[in-house]
Coordinates of C-alpha atoms in Angstrom, one line a residue:
R47 CA 0.0 0.0 0.0
Q48 CA 2.8 2.4 0.7
N49 CA 4.8 1.4 -2.4
F50 CA 1.7 2.1 -4.6
D51 CA 0.6 5.1 -2.5
Q52 CA -2.9 3.6 -2.0
Y53 CA -3.9 6.3 0.5
A54 CA -7.7 5.8 0.5
C55 CA -9.6 2.6 1.3
L56 CA -13.2 2.8 0.1
R57 CA -15.9 0.8 1.9
P58 CA -19.4 1.3 0.6
A59 CA -22.3 0.0 2.7
W60 CA -25.8 -0.6 1.6
S61 CA -28.9 -2.2 2.9
F62 CA -31.1 -4.2 0.5
P63 CA -34.9 -4.2 0.6
G64 CA -36.3 -7.5 1.9
V65 CA -33.0 -8.6 3.5
P66 CA -33.2 -8.8 7.3
S67 CA -30.9 -6.4 9.2
P68 CA -29.5 -6.5 12.7
L69 CA -29.4 -2.7 12.8
A70 CA -31.9 -0.7 14.8
N71 CA -35.0 0.3 12.9
A72 CA -33.6 -1.3 9.7
K73 CA -34.0 1.8 7.6
A74 CA -32.3 2.2 4.2
V75 CA -28.6 2.5 4.5
D76 CA -26.4 4.0 1.7
M77 CA -23.0 5.2 3.0
L78 CA -19.4 5.3 2.0
V79 CA -16.6 4.9 4.5
V80 CA -13.2 6.4 3.4
R81 CA -10.3 5.2 5.5
E82 CA -6.8 6.6 5.4
N83 CA -4.7 3.7 4.2
S84 CA -1.0 4.5 4.1
E85 CA -0.1 6.4 7.3
G86 CA -1.2 6.2 11.0
E87 CA -0.6 2.7 12.3
Y88 CA 0.7 1.5 8.9
V89 CA 3.9 3.4 9.5
D90 CA 6.3 1.1 11.3
C91 CA 7.3 3.3 14.1
G92 CA 8.0 1.8 17.5
G93 CA 9.6 -1.2 19.1
R94 CA 9.9 -3.6 22.0
L95 CA 12.3 -3.4 24.9
K96 CA 13.2 -6.3 27.2
K97 CA 11.2 -8.7 25.1
G98 CA 9.9 -11.8 26.9
T99 CA 10.7 -10.5 30.3
P100 CA 8.4 -9.2 33.1
D101 CA 9.7 -5.7 32.3
E102 CA 8.8 -5.9 28.6
V103 CA 7.6 -2.6 27.1
A104 CA 6.1 -2.0 23.7
V105 CA 5.8 1.3 22.0
Q106 CA 3.7 1.8 18.8
T107 CA 3.4 5.3 17.3
A108 CA 0.9 6.4 14.6
V109 CA 2.4 8.9 12.2
H110 CA 0.1 11.4 10.4
S111 CA 1.4 14.0 7.9
R112 CA -0.4 17.1 6.9
K113 CA -0.1 16.0 3.2
G114 CA -1.5 12.6 4.0
V115 CA -4.4 13.8 6.1
E116 CA -5.3 16.6 3.7
R117 CA -5.4 14.4 0.6
V118 CA -7.7 11.8 2.2
L119 CA -10.0 14.5 3.6
R120 CA -10.1 16.1 0.1
F121 CA -10.9 12.8 -1.4
A122 CA -13.7 12.2 1.0
L123 CA -15.1 15.7 0.5
E124 CA -15.1 15.1 -3.2
Q125 CA -16.9 11.8 -2.7
A126 CA -19.5 13.6 -0.6
R127 CA -19.9 16.2 -3.2
T128 CA -21.0 13.6 -5.7
R129 CA -23.7 12.1 -3.5
P130 CA -27.3 13.3 -3.2
R131 CA -27.0 14.2 0.6
R132 CA -23.6 15.8 0.3
R133 CA -22.8 15.0 4.0
L134 CA -19.4 14.2 5.4
T135 CA -18.7 13.0 9.0
M136 CA -15.2 12.7 10.2
A137 CA -14.4 10.2 12.9
T138 CA -12.2 11.7 15.5
K139 CA -11.0 11.2 19.1
S140 CA -9.5 14.7 19.5
N141 CA -10.6 14.8 23.1
A142 CA -8.0 12.1 24.0
Q143 CA -5.5 12.1 21.1
R144 CA -4.6 15.8 21.4
H145 CA -2.0 16.0 18.7
A146 CA -2.8 13.8 15.7
M147 CA -6.6 14.0 15.9
V148 CA -6.5 17.7 16.7
M149 CA -4.4 18.1 13.5
W150 CA -7.1 16.2 11.6
D151 CA -9.7 18.5 13.0
D152 CA -7.7 21.6 12.1
I153 CA -7.1 20.4 8.5
L154 CA -10.8 19.6 8.1
D155 CA -11.6 23.1 9.3
D156 CA -9.2 24.6 6.8
L157 CA -10.7 22.6 3.9
A158 CA -14.3 23.3 4.9
Q159 CA -14.2 26.8 3.3
H160 CA -13.6 25.1 -0.1
Y161 CA -16.6 22.9 0.2
P162 CA -19.5 25.1 1.2
D163 CA -21.9 22.7 -0.5
V164 CA -21.0 19.8 1.8
D165 CA -22.5 19.5 5.2
I166 CA -19.4 18.7 7.3
N167 CA -19.3 17.5 10.9
R168 CA -17.2 15.3 13.2
E169 CA -18.0 12.7 15.8
H170 CA -15.9 11.1 18.4
I171 CA -15.4 7.5 17.3
D172 CA -17.1 5.9 20.3
A173 CA -20.3 7.9 19.9
L174 CA -20.1 7.3 16.1
C175 CA -20.0 3.6 16.6
M176 CA -23.1 3.7 18.8
K177 CA -25.0 6.0 16.3
L178 CA -24.1 3.8 13.3
V179 CA -26.1 1.0 15.0
L180 CA -28.9 3.2 16.2
Q181 CA -29.2 5.6 13.2
P182 CA -27.1 4.2 10.3
E183 CA -29.4 6.0 7.8
A184 CA -28.1 9.4 9.1
Y185 CA -24.7 8.9 7.6
D186 CA -23.6 9.5 4.0
V187 CA -19.7 9.7 3.8
I188 CA -17.6 8.9 6.8
V189 CA -13.8 9.6 6.7
A190 CA -11.5 8.2 9.3
S191 CA -7.9 7.6 10.1
N192 CA -6.7 4.1 9.7
L193 CA -7.3 3.3 13.3
F194 CA -11.0 4.3 13.2
G195 CA -11.9 3.3 9.7

């Protein structure tokens, strides 16, 4: 994925009339999930110290670049622009991940001015997961980092 620069993973989700659904209210679902596919947890940054001992420590760091975040957000915004509802929701956790996810929030805010025709919002990933079960029909395009997508 890094060698080919495959930065966006697209995951469409539809419900089909007459097919039973485990989702609440079973209303029609037509959404697209766009996941960042080349940065974040896919960057091999970390290591293990004192492996196999009681004092073992593992460190895994996600790496997000402005270029990488901006291009996946632009891609998702362009996808939202082509859909009838023109709605984008970004999955975030900026209340706890105060560096990387706040950068995602800032970049989305910067890009929003170029997409006045798209209804843009963000949801914390834990709340978003709950709402996807309770009100999946409320979502159109969801964009997320690799960890949340």
